[in-house]
Short mmCIF file of C-alpha atoms in Angstrom, two decimals:
data_model
loop_
_atom_site.label_atom_id
_atom_site.label_comp_id
_atom_site.label_asym_id
_atom_site.label_seq_id
_atom_site.Cartn_x
_atom_site.Cartn_y
_atom_site.Cartn_z
CA MET A 1 0.00 0.00 0.00
CA ALA A 2 1.23 3.52 -0.82
CA PHE A 3 2.91 5.35 2.11
CA GLU A 4 2.51 2.32 4.40
CA SER A 5 6.01 2.61 5.86
CA LEU A 6 5.80 6.39 6.29
CA SER A 7 2.34 6.19 7.82
CA GLU A 8 3.50 3.67 10.45
CA LYS A 9 6.49 5.77 11.51
CA LEU A 10 4.59 9.05 11.68
CA ASN A 11 1.79 7.52 13.72
CA ALA A 12 4.35 6.02 16.11
CA ALA A 13 5.86 9.49 16.61
CA PHE A 14 2.46 11.09 17.21
CA LYS A 15 1.44 8.32 19.61
CA LYS A 16 4.30 9.40 21.90
CA LEU A 17 3.09 13.00 21.73
CA ARG A 18 -0.47 12.01 22.66
CA GLY A 19 0.82 10.18 25.72
CA LYS A 20 2.48 13.29 27.15
CA GLY A 21 -0.57 15.52 27.62
CA ARG A 22 0.95 19.01 27.95
CA LEU A 23 3.89 19.49 25.60
CA LYS A 24 7.20 21.28 26.00
CA GLU A 25 9.37 22.60 23.19
CA ALA A 26 11.73 19.65 23.74
CA ASP A 27 8.85 17.23 23.05
CA ILE A 28 8.15 18.97 19.74
CA LYS A 29 11.83 18.79 18.75
CA GLU A 30 11.97 15.07 19.53
CA ALA A 31 8.82 14.43 17.49
CA MET A 32 10.15 16.48 14.57
CA ARG A 33 13.39 14.49 14.66
CA GLU A 34 11.35 11.30 14.18
CA VAL A 35 9.28 12.95 11.44
CA ARG A 36 12.51 13.94 9.68
CA LEU A 37 13.86 10.38 9.84
CA ALA A 38 10.53 8.94 8.65
CA LEU A 39 10.46 11.24 5.61
CA LEU A 40 14.09 10.52 4.71
CA GLU A 41 13.49 6.77 4.97
CA ALA A 42 10.44 7.25 2.71
CA ASP A 43 12.90 8.51 0.05
CA VAL A 44 11.75 12.13 0.22
CA GLY A 45 14.46 14.55 -0.96
CA PHE A 46 16.74 15.99 1.75
CA LYS A 47 16.01 19.64 0.93
CA VAL A 48 12.25 18.94 0.84
CA VAL A 49 12.46 17.23 4.24
CA ARG A 50 14.51 20.05 5.76
CA ASP A 51 12.11 22.75 4.58
CA PHE A 52 9.05 20.72 5.64
CA VAL A 53 10.35 20.03 9.16
CA ASN A 54 11.46 23.65 9.64
CA THR A 55 8.02 24.93 8.63
CA VAL A 56 6.15 22.48 10.88
CA SER A 57 8.52 23.14 13.81
CA ALA A 58 8.10 26.92 13.53
CA ARG A 59 4.32 26.57 13.69
CA ALA A 60 4.28 23.80 16.32
CA VAL A 61 6.31 25.64 18.99
CA GLY A 62 3.95 28.59 18.88
CA LYS A 63 1.99 29.72 21.94
CA ASP A 64 -1.35 28.54 20.50
CA VAL A 65 -0.07 24.96 20.28
CA LEU A 66 1.90 24.59 23.50
CA GLU A 67 -0.86 26.16 25.60
CA SER A 68 -3.66 24.29 23.84
CA LEU A 69 -5.76 21.75 25.76
CA THR A 70 -4.95 19.20 23.02
CA PRO A 71 -1.43 20.15 21.84
CA ALA A 72 -0.71 16.75 20.24
CA GLN A 73 -3.79 17.08 18.05
CA MET A 74 -2.73 20.60 17.09
CA VAL A 75 0.69 19.32 15.98
CA ILE A 76 -0.93 16.57 13.89
CA LYS A 77 -3.24 19.17 12.35
CA ILE A 78 -0.23 21.28 11.37
CA VAL A 79 1.57 18.27 9.86
CA ASN A 80 -1.58 17.42 7.93
CA GLU A 81 -1.87 20.96 6.55
CA GLU A 82 1.80 21.10 5.57
CA LEU A 83 1.62 17.68 3.87
CA CYS A 84 -1.29 19.01 1.80
CA THR A 85 0.72 22.09 0.87
CA LEU A 86 3.76 19.95 0.02
CA MET A 87 1.73 17.84 -2.42
CA GLY A 88 -0.14 20.75 -3.98
CA SER A 89 -3.07 21.60 -1.64
CA GLU A 90 -5.82 20.57 -4.08
CA ASN A 91 -6.45 18.36 -7.08
CA ALA A 92 -5.16 19.91 -10.32
CA LYS A 93 -7.48 19.09 -13.20
CA ILE A 94 -6.59 18.46 -16.84
CA ALA A 95 -6.95 21.67 -18.88
CA ILE A 96 -9.58 21.37 -21.63
CA SER A 97 -8.99 23.37 -24.81
CA SER A 98 -11.70 25.86 -25.75
CA LYS A 99 -11.12 24.85 -29.37
CA PRO A 100 -11.18 21.03 -29.80
CA PRO A 101 -9.33 18.81 -29.85
CA THR A 102 -7.63 18.92 -26.46
CA ILE A 103 -4.13 17.53 -27.07
CA LEU A 104 -2.38 15.70 -24.23
CA MET A 105 1.26 14.81 -24.86
CA LEU A 106 2.45 12.02 -22.56
CA ILE A 107 6.20 11.81 -22.04
CA GLY A 108 8.52 9.81 -19.79
CA LEU A 109 11.30 7.26 -19.53
CA GLN A 110 11.00 3.71 -20.82
CA GLY A 111 9.30 1.42 -18.32
CA SER A 112 7.37 4.17 -16.55
CA GLY A 113 4.03 2.82 -17.84
CA LYS A 114 3.41 5.55 -20.41
CA THR A 115 1.52 3.44 -22.97
CA THR A 116 -0.82 1.84 -20.45
CA THR A 117 -1.34 5.19 -18.73
CA SER A 118 -2.31 6.77 -22.07
CA ALA A 119 -5.11 4.22 -22.40
CA LYS A 120 -6.15 4.54 -18.74
CA LEU A 121 -6.36 8.32 -19.01
CA ALA A 122 -8.29 8.09 -22.29
CA GLY A 123 -10.81 5.74 -20.64
CA TYR A 124 -11.11 8.01 -17.60
CA MET A 125 -11.70 11.15 -19.69
CA ARG A 126 -14.32 9.37 -21.78
CA LYS A 127 -16.17 8.10 -18.72
CA TYR A 128 -16.05 11.18 -16.48
CA ASN A 129 -15.61 14.06 -18.95
CA SER A 130 -17.70 12.67 -21.83
CA LYS A 131 -14.77 12.95 -24.23
CA LYS A 132 -14.28 11.07 -27.50
CA PRO A 133 -10.58 10.13 -27.25
CA LEU A 134 -8.05 9.13 -29.90
CA LEU A 135 -4.83 7.33 -28.93
CA VAL A 136 -1.82 8.12 -31.10
CA ALA A 137 1.21 5.81 -31.46
CA CYS A 138 4.22 8.16 -31.64
CA ASP A 139 6.69 5.65 -30.15
CA ILE A 140 8.28 4.13 -33.25
CA TYR A 141 11.41 2.81 -31.53
CA ARG A 142 10.38 0.42 -28.76
CA PRO A 143 9.58 -3.04 -30.12
CA ALA A 144 5.84 -3.80 -29.96
CA ALA A 145 4.99 -0.32 -28.59
CA ILE A 146 2.43 0.22 -31.35
CA GLU A 147 0.92 -3.23 -30.86
CA GLN A 148 0.69 -2.66 -27.11
CA LEU A 149 -1.20 0.59 -27.63
CA LYS A 150 -3.54 -1.09 -30.12
CA THR A 151 -4.17 -3.92 -27.65
CA VAL A 152 -5.10 -1.67 -24.71
CA GLY A 153 -7.08 0.56 -27.07
CA LYS A 154 -9.08 -2.45 -28.25
CA GLN A 155 -9.76 -3.54 -24.66
CA LEU A 156 -11.28 -0.12 -23.92
CA ASP A 157 -12.85 0.26 -27.37
CA ILE A 158 -10.84 3.43 -28.03
CA PRO A 159 -9.48 4.05 -31.56
CA VAL A 160 -5.71 4.10 -32.14
CA PHE A 161 -4.06 6.19 -34.85
CA GLU A 162 -0.76 4.84 -36.16
CA MET A 163 1.47 5.23 -39.23
CA GLY A 164 4.00 2.50 -38.52
CA THR A 165 7.56 3.80 -38.26
CA ALA A 166 6.95 7.17 -39.93
CA ASN A 167 8.44 10.34 -38.44
CA PRO A 168 6.77 10.92 -35.01
CA VAL A 169 6.26 14.62 -35.77
CA ASN A 170 4.37 13.74 -38.97
CA ILE A 171 2.36 11.11 -37.08
CA ALA A 172 1.29 13.66 -34.47
CA LYS A 173 0.27 16.22 -37.11
CA ALA A 174 -1.65 13.64 -39.12
CA ALA A 175 -3.40 12.42 -35.96
CA ILE A 176 -4.69 15.93 -35.20
CA ALA A 177 -6.09 16.19 -38.74
CA HIS A 178 -7.68 12.75 -38.32
CA ALA A 179 -9.23 13.81 -34.98
CA ASN A 180 -10.73 16.95 -36.52
CA LYS A 181 -12.18 14.93 -39.37
CA ASN A 182 -13.67 12.20 -37.15
CA GLY A 183 -14.93 14.29 -34.22
CA ASN A 184 -12.35 13.18 -31.64
CA ASP A 185 -12.22 16.02 -29.11
CA LEU A 186 -9.34 14.51 -27.11
CA VAL A 187 -6.01 13.34 -28.56
CA LEU A 188 -3.43 11.52 -26.43
CA LEU A 189 0.08 11.29 -27.90
CA ASP A 190 2.01 8.25 -26.61
CA THR A 191 5.57 9.43 -27.28
CA ALA A 192 8.85 7.53 -27.21
CA GLY A 193 10.92 7.07 -24.08
CA ARG A 194 14.53 6.12 -23.38
CA LEU A 195 16.29 4.39 -20.53
CA HIS A 196 17.72 7.81 -19.72
CA ILE A 197 17.18 11.39 -20.86
CA ASP A 198 19.38 12.22 -23.86
CA SER A 199 19.58 15.02 -26.43
CA ASP A 200 17.96 12.94 -29.21
CA LEU A 201 14.91 12.19 -27.07
CA VAL A 202 14.54 15.80 -25.92
CA ASP A 203 14.96 17.15 -29.47
CA GLU A 204 12.23 14.86 -30.81
CA LEU A 205 9.83 15.79 -28.02
CA LYS A 206 10.53 19.50 -28.60
CA GLN A 207 9.77 19.05 -32.31
CA ILE A 208 6.43 17.34 -31.54
CA LYS A 209 5.58 20.09 -29.05
CA ALA A 210 6.35 22.80 -31.62
CA ALA A 211 4.38 21.02 -34.37
CA VAL A 212 1.10 20.38 -32.52
CA ASN A 213 1.20 22.87 -29.59
CA PRO A 214 -0.25 20.43 -27.01
CA THR A 215 -2.82 21.65 -24.49
CA GLU A 216 -0.86 19.90 -21.74
CA ILE A 217 2.38 17.95 -21.49
CA LEU A 218 2.03 15.26 -18.83
CA LEU A 219 5.06 13.45 -17.46
CA VAL A 220 4.52 9.81 -16.52
CA VAL A 221 6.89 8.61 -13.78
CA ASP A 222 7.22 5.34 -11.90
CA ALA A 223 6.65 6.09 -8.19
CA MET A 224 8.63 3.01 -7.19
CA THR A 225 11.87 4.57 -8.48
CA GLY A 226 11.73 7.14 -5.68
CA GLN A 227 14.24 9.98 -6.06
CA ASP A 228 15.10 8.82 -9.59
CA ALA A 229 11.51 9.70 -10.53
CA VAL A 230 11.94 13.17 -9.05
CA ASN A 231 15.27 13.66 -10.88
CA ALA A 232 13.62 12.61 -14.17
CA ALA A 233 10.74 15.02 -13.52
CA THR A 234 13.21 17.86 -12.94
CA ALA A 235 15.12 17.13 -16.17
CA PHE A 236 11.98 16.80 -18.31
CA ASN A 237 10.51 19.95 -16.79
CA ASP A 238 13.67 21.94 -17.51
CA ALA A 239 13.63 20.76 -21.14
CA LEU A 240 9.92 20.92 -21.98
CA ASP A 241 8.14 22.90 -19.24
CA ILE A 242 5.65 20.16 -18.32
CA ASP A 243 2.13 20.91 -17.04
CA GLY A 244 1.72 18.03 -14.63
CA VAL A 245 2.79 14.58 -13.47
CA ILE A 246 1.09 11.20 -13.45
CA LEU A 247 2.51 8.79 -10.88
CA THR A 248 2.26 5.11 -11.84
CA LYS A 249 2.62 2.11 -9.50
CA LEU A 250 1.88 4.31 -6.49
CA ASP A 251 0.01 1.36 -4.96
CA GLY A 252 3.22 -0.70 -5.01
CA ASP A 253 5.44 1.90 -3.29
CA ALA A 254 5.26 1.64 0.50
CA ARG A 255 7.55 4.66 0.86
CA GLY A 256 5.86 7.32 -1.30
CA GLY A 257 8.86 9.65 -1.56
CA ALA A 258 8.19 10.56 -5.20
CA ALA A 259 4.64 11.71 -4.48
CA LEU A 260 5.83 13.92 -1.65
CA SER A 261 8.84 15.38 -3.47
CA VAL A 262 7.86 15.94 -7.09
CA ARG A 263 5.62 18.97 -6.55
CA ALA A 264 8.11 20.69 -4.23
CA VAL A 265 11.04 20.10 -6.58
CA THR A 266 9.41 20.87 -9.97
CA GLY A 267 6.60 23.20 -8.94
CA LYS A 268 4.29 21.11 -11.14
CA PRO A 269 1.28 19.24 -9.70
CA VAL A 270 0.65 15.52 -9.58
CA LYS A 271 -2.64 15.24 -11.50
CA PHE A 272 -3.31 11.50 -11.53
CA SER A 273 -2.01 8.34 -9.91
CA GLY A 274 -2.08 4.75 -11.11
CA THR A 275 -3.56 2.51 -8.41
CA GLY A 276 -3.28 -0.92 -10.03
CA GLU A 277 -2.67 -2.86 -13.23
CA LYS A 278 -6.26 -2.86 -14.54
CA LEU A 279 -7.17 -0.29 -17.18
CA ASP A 280 -9.71 1.44 -14.93
CA GLN A 281 -7.29 1.80 -12.01
CA ILE A 282 -6.37 5.45 -12.36
CA GLU A 283 -7.70 8.26 -10.20
CA PRO A 284 -7.22 12.00 -9.67
CA PHE A 285 -4.53 12.81 -7.12
CA HIS A 286 -6.04 14.66 -4.14
CA PRO A 287 -3.28 16.00 -1.83
CA ASP A 288 -5.65 16.60 1.09
CA ARG A 289 -7.06 13.06 0.93
CA MET A 290 -3.59 11.56 0.57
CA ALA A 291 -2.33 13.51 3.58
CA SER A 292 -5.25 12.17 5.64
CA ARG A 293 -4.43 8.60 4.62
CA ILE A 294 -0.75 9.05 5.48
CA LEU A 295 -1.71 10.21 8.98
CA GLY A 296 -4.18 7.35 9.51
CA MET A 297 -7.24 9.61 9.26
CA GLY A 298 -8.70 7.64 6.35
CA ASP A 299 -10.05 8.88 3.04
CA VAL A 300 -13.80 8.64 3.31
CA LEU A 301 -14.49 10.85 0.28
CA THR A 302 -12.61 8.53 -2.09
CA LEU A 303 -14.28 5.51 -0.49
CA ILE A 304 -17.70 7.07 -1.08
CA GLU A 305 -16.79 7.85 -4.70
CA LYS A 306 -15.62 4.28 -5.25
CA ALA A 307 -18.83 2.95 -3.73
CA GLU A 308 -20.97 5.24 -5.88
CA LEU A 309 -19.21 3.98 -9.00
CA ALA A 310 -19.39 0.33 -7.96
CA PHE A 311 -22.98 0.22 -6.74
CA ASP A 312 -25.93 0.82 -9.00
CA GLU A 313 -28.31 3.28 -7.28
CA LYS A 314 -31.50 1.55 -8.44
CA LYS A 315 -30.18 -1.86 -7.38
CA ALA A 316 -29.09 -0.43 -4.04
CA GLN A 317 -32.63 0.84 -3.41
CA GLU A 318 -34.11 -2.54 -4.33
CA MET A 319 -31.54 -4.24 -2.09
CA THR A 320 -32.49 -2.02 0.86
CA GLU A 321 -36.16 -2.90 0.46
CA LYS A 322 -35.36 -6.62 0.27
CA LEU A 323 -33.04 -6.32 3.24
CA MET A 324 -35.74 -4.78 5.41
CA LYS A 325 -38.17 -7.51 4.37
CA ASN A 326 -35.50 -10.24 4.70
CA LYS A 327 -36.10 -11.38 1.11
CA LEU A 328 -32.59 -11.56 -0.33
CA THR A 329 -32.00 -14.19 -3.03
CA LEU A 330 -28.91 -15.93 -4.38
CA SER A 331 -28.97 -13.52 -7.34
CA ASP A 332 -28.75 -10.60 -4.87
CA TYR A 333 -25.93 -12.38 -3.05
CA TYR A 334 -23.90 -12.66 -6.25
CA ASP A 335 -24.59 -9.03 -7.24
CA GLN A 336 -23.18 -7.84 -3.91
CA LEU A 337 -20.02 -9.92 -4.21
CA THR A 338 -19.20 -8.63 -7.69
CA GLN A 339 -19.89 -5.00 -6.76
CA VAL A 340 -17.67 -5.15 -3.68
CA ARG A 341 -14.95 -6.79 -5.79
CA SER A 342 -15.00 -3.86 -8.21
CA MET A 343 -14.03 -1.49 -5.35
CA GLY A 344 -10.58 -3.13 -5.06
CA GLY A 345 -8.75 -5.16 -2.40
CA LEU A 346 -9.89 -5.18 1.21
CA SER A 347 -6.61 -3.57 2.32
CA ASP A 348 -7.24 -0.64 -0.06
CA ILE A 349 -10.73 -0.16 1.35
CA ALA A 350 -9.49 -0.46 4.94
CA GLY A 351 -6.87 2.21 4.29
CA MET A 352 -9.66 4.69 3.54
CA LEU A 353 -11.49 4.05 6.82
CA PRO A 354 -10.42 6.23 9.77
CA GLY A 355 -8.75 4.18 12.49
CA MET A 356 -8.60 0.97 10.47
CA ASP A 357 -5.32 -0.96 10.28
CA ALA A 358 -4.84 -1.51 6.56
CA LYS A 359 -1.69 -3.54 7.21
CA ALA A 360 -3.73 -6.16 9.06
CA LEU A 361 -5.59 -6.76 5.80
CA ALA A 362 -2.53 -6.42 3.53
CA GLY A 363 -3.04 -8.46 0.38
CA ALA A 364 -6.54 -9.41 1.40
CA SER A 365 -9.04 -9.61 -1.41
CA ILE A 366 -12.08 -11.52 -2.53
CA ASP A 367 -10.84 -14.81 -4.00
CA GLU A 368 -11.34 -14.57 -7.77
CA SER A 369 -11.56 -18.37 -8.18
CA THR A 370 -14.30 -18.50 -5.55
CA LEU A 371 -16.22 -15.80 -7.37
CA VAL A 372 -15.89 -17.67 -10.65
CA LYS A 373 -17.29 -20.79 -8.98
CA THR A 374 -20.06 -18.80 -7.33
CA GLU A 375 -21.05 -17.24 -10.64
CA ALA A 376 -21.01 -20.58 -12.44
CA ILE A 377 -23.12 -22.24 -9.73
CA ILE A 378 -25.73 -19.47 -9.53
CA LEU A 379 -26.00 -19.11 -13.31
CA SER A 380 -26.53 -22.88 -13.61
CA MET A 381 -29.65 -22.61 -11.42
CA THR A 382 -33.14 -21.88 -12.64
CA GLN A 383 -34.73 -18.62 -11.53
CA TYR A 384 -36.97 -20.60 -9.17
CA GLU A 385 -33.92 -22.20 -7.52
CA ARG A 386 -32.18 -18.84 -7.08
CA ASP A 387 -35.28 -17.42 -5.41
CA ASN A 388 -35.88 -20.56 -3.32
CA PRO A 389 -32.54 -22.12 -2.26
CA SER A 390 -34.37 -24.41 0.17
CA ALA A 391 -35.74 -26.28 -2.85
CA LEU A 392 -32.25 -27.51 -3.77
CA ASN A 393 -32.44 -31.23 -3.08
CA SER A 394 -29.79 -33.83 -3.90
CA SER A 395 -30.78 -34.34 -7.56
CA ARG A 396 -30.95 -30.59 -8.25
CA LYS A 397 -27.51 -30.08 -6.68
CA LYS A 398 -26.02 -32.84 -8.88
CA ARG A 399 -27.52 -31.22 -11.99
CA ILE A 400 -26.17 -27.78 -11.03
CA ALA A 401 -22.73 -29.22 -10.22
CA ALA A 402 -22.58 -30.91 -13.63
CA GLY A 403 -23.72 -27.74 -15.39
CA SER A 404 -21.26 -25.46 -13.57
CA GLY A 405 -18.22 -27.74 -13.60
CA THR A 406 -18.12 -27.80 -9.81
CA ALA A 407 -18.78 -30.35 -7.06
CA VAL A 408 -21.79 -30.75 -4.79
CA VAL A 409 -19.55 -29.77 -1.86
CA ASP A 410 -19.01 -26.35 -3.53
CA ILE A 411 -22.78 -25.85 -3.78
CA ASN A 412 -23.24 -26.81 -0.12
CA ARG A 413 -20.51 -24.34 0.89
CA LEU A 414 -22.21 -21.55 -1.06
CA LEU A 415 -25.59 -22.34 0.51
CA LYS A 416 -24.03 -22.31 3.97
CA GLN A 417 -22.54 -18.85 3.33
CA PHE A 418 -25.87 -17.63 2.01
CA GLU A 419 -27.71 -18.97 5.06
CA ALA A 420 -25.27 -17.11 7.32
CA MET A 421 -25.97 -13.90 5.43
CA GLN A 422 -29.73 -14.53 5.69
CA ALA A 423 -29.42 -14.98 9.45
CA MET A 424 -27.59 -11.67 9.67
CA THR A 425 -30.12 -9.79 7.49
CA LYS A 426 -32.93 -11.26 9.61
CA GLN A 427 -31.46 -9.51 12.64
CA ILE A 428 -31.11 -6.27 10.65
CA SER A 429 -34.72 -6.45 9.48
CA LYS A 430 -35.75 -6.72 13.14
CA GLY A 431 -33.59 -3.73 14.06
CA LYS A 432 -30.89 -5.82 15.74
CA LEU A 433 -27.47 -5.02 14.31
CA PRO A 434 -24.90 -7.81 14.59
CA ALA A 435 -21.45 -7.00 15.99
CA MET A 436 -19.73 -6.44 12.61
CA PHE A 437 -22.22 -3.64 11.85
CA GLY A 438 -21.76 -1.95 15.20
CA GLY A 439 -24.51 -3.57 17.25
CA LYS A 440 -25.26 -2.59 20.82
CA GLY A 441 -22.09 -2.28 22.83
CA LYS A 442 -19.95 -3.22 19.83
CA LYS A 443 -17.61 -1.36 17.51
CA GLY A 444 -18.06 -2.61 13.97
CA LEU A 445 -17.73 -1.27 10.45
CA PHE A 446 -20.48 1.30 11.02
CA GLY A 447 -19.81 1.85 14.72
CA MET A 448 -16.16 2.86 14.71
#
């Protein structure tokens, strides 16, 4: 999980502060020393760490903090605010051209995930900004780069413009003409990368920039490379004056140094972050939400947004009515499993809940093979059997097992799980919340 290591160390430092009650200046200095070490170990740049700690220290030793009734909370509040400022304060949106098409030029080193990110961003802009995107293959050097772009484009049903190994500048210009002719109001140029920044690469990118005058130049960097990502961002920004950064593989970097350093070093905002390998796993980068997650305060807004996307509103209403009447069916059971799965791993969800220990659920997820079996079993039933599981006798179970490629024991296991859920919903329908939902005297998911 992103920032896992940093989050643990910061929370350990703040736990000591909370245990002291009234604070002295020496307590603040000791806490800031631990904050400094935590940030350095998270691969945040030395100068960025020094400036951050100096700013927090200057605010934290003020009269308002030391004489506060809750000084530890005041210090945490200051750290939270300064983390937000460090990462850019608020989400920076993609600029949309007043005269279509909007041209986004994606640049970066080889291996940063540029091609996949081009497709992810195109899919995101189509879904949330109602754009009609066109992907353009301007990387003529890397073997299979064009085929890779065509593959991800096909998976998302987004057209790809390519001219083989023609001059990238000519490809970009022809793509703009093609977009104008075919009504594509968003063009994403997937440019070439190198293992390192050299004059040939920079010259080519400058030529493309001059030829098509992109609306935004977005630098794609691999968050797992830490300070190397920040150094690359600095070099690209000096050469091309980028408009923003997209961090890939942020979910795989427990340190998070690149996310914390890149804005401070380049002055350019992180606009998006890649949160997984799937083509829909990209999301806007919100500094305030990320700061809250780093400090263990959760990220309820993102969790709500994920839930809204995953759960169909009409189905949710129907489910509520069935829940209150205790009339859930196996079809409803399967719908819930698949919708929860679409929200991501359990550790990701836990990390967005205030006070939850995401590490305790690290790697936890809904077993895909179990879901496949569940789907096969339920879809092999008749509608009557789905609505009336109690009617499943021995002969029906054998027929369903044969039709779904499973065993009778798998069907019995599913029915047992469904019965457990029915027992729980029966309590809910009577107004009795079980422990996991925060029942009387308990702290559960809704009673934290």
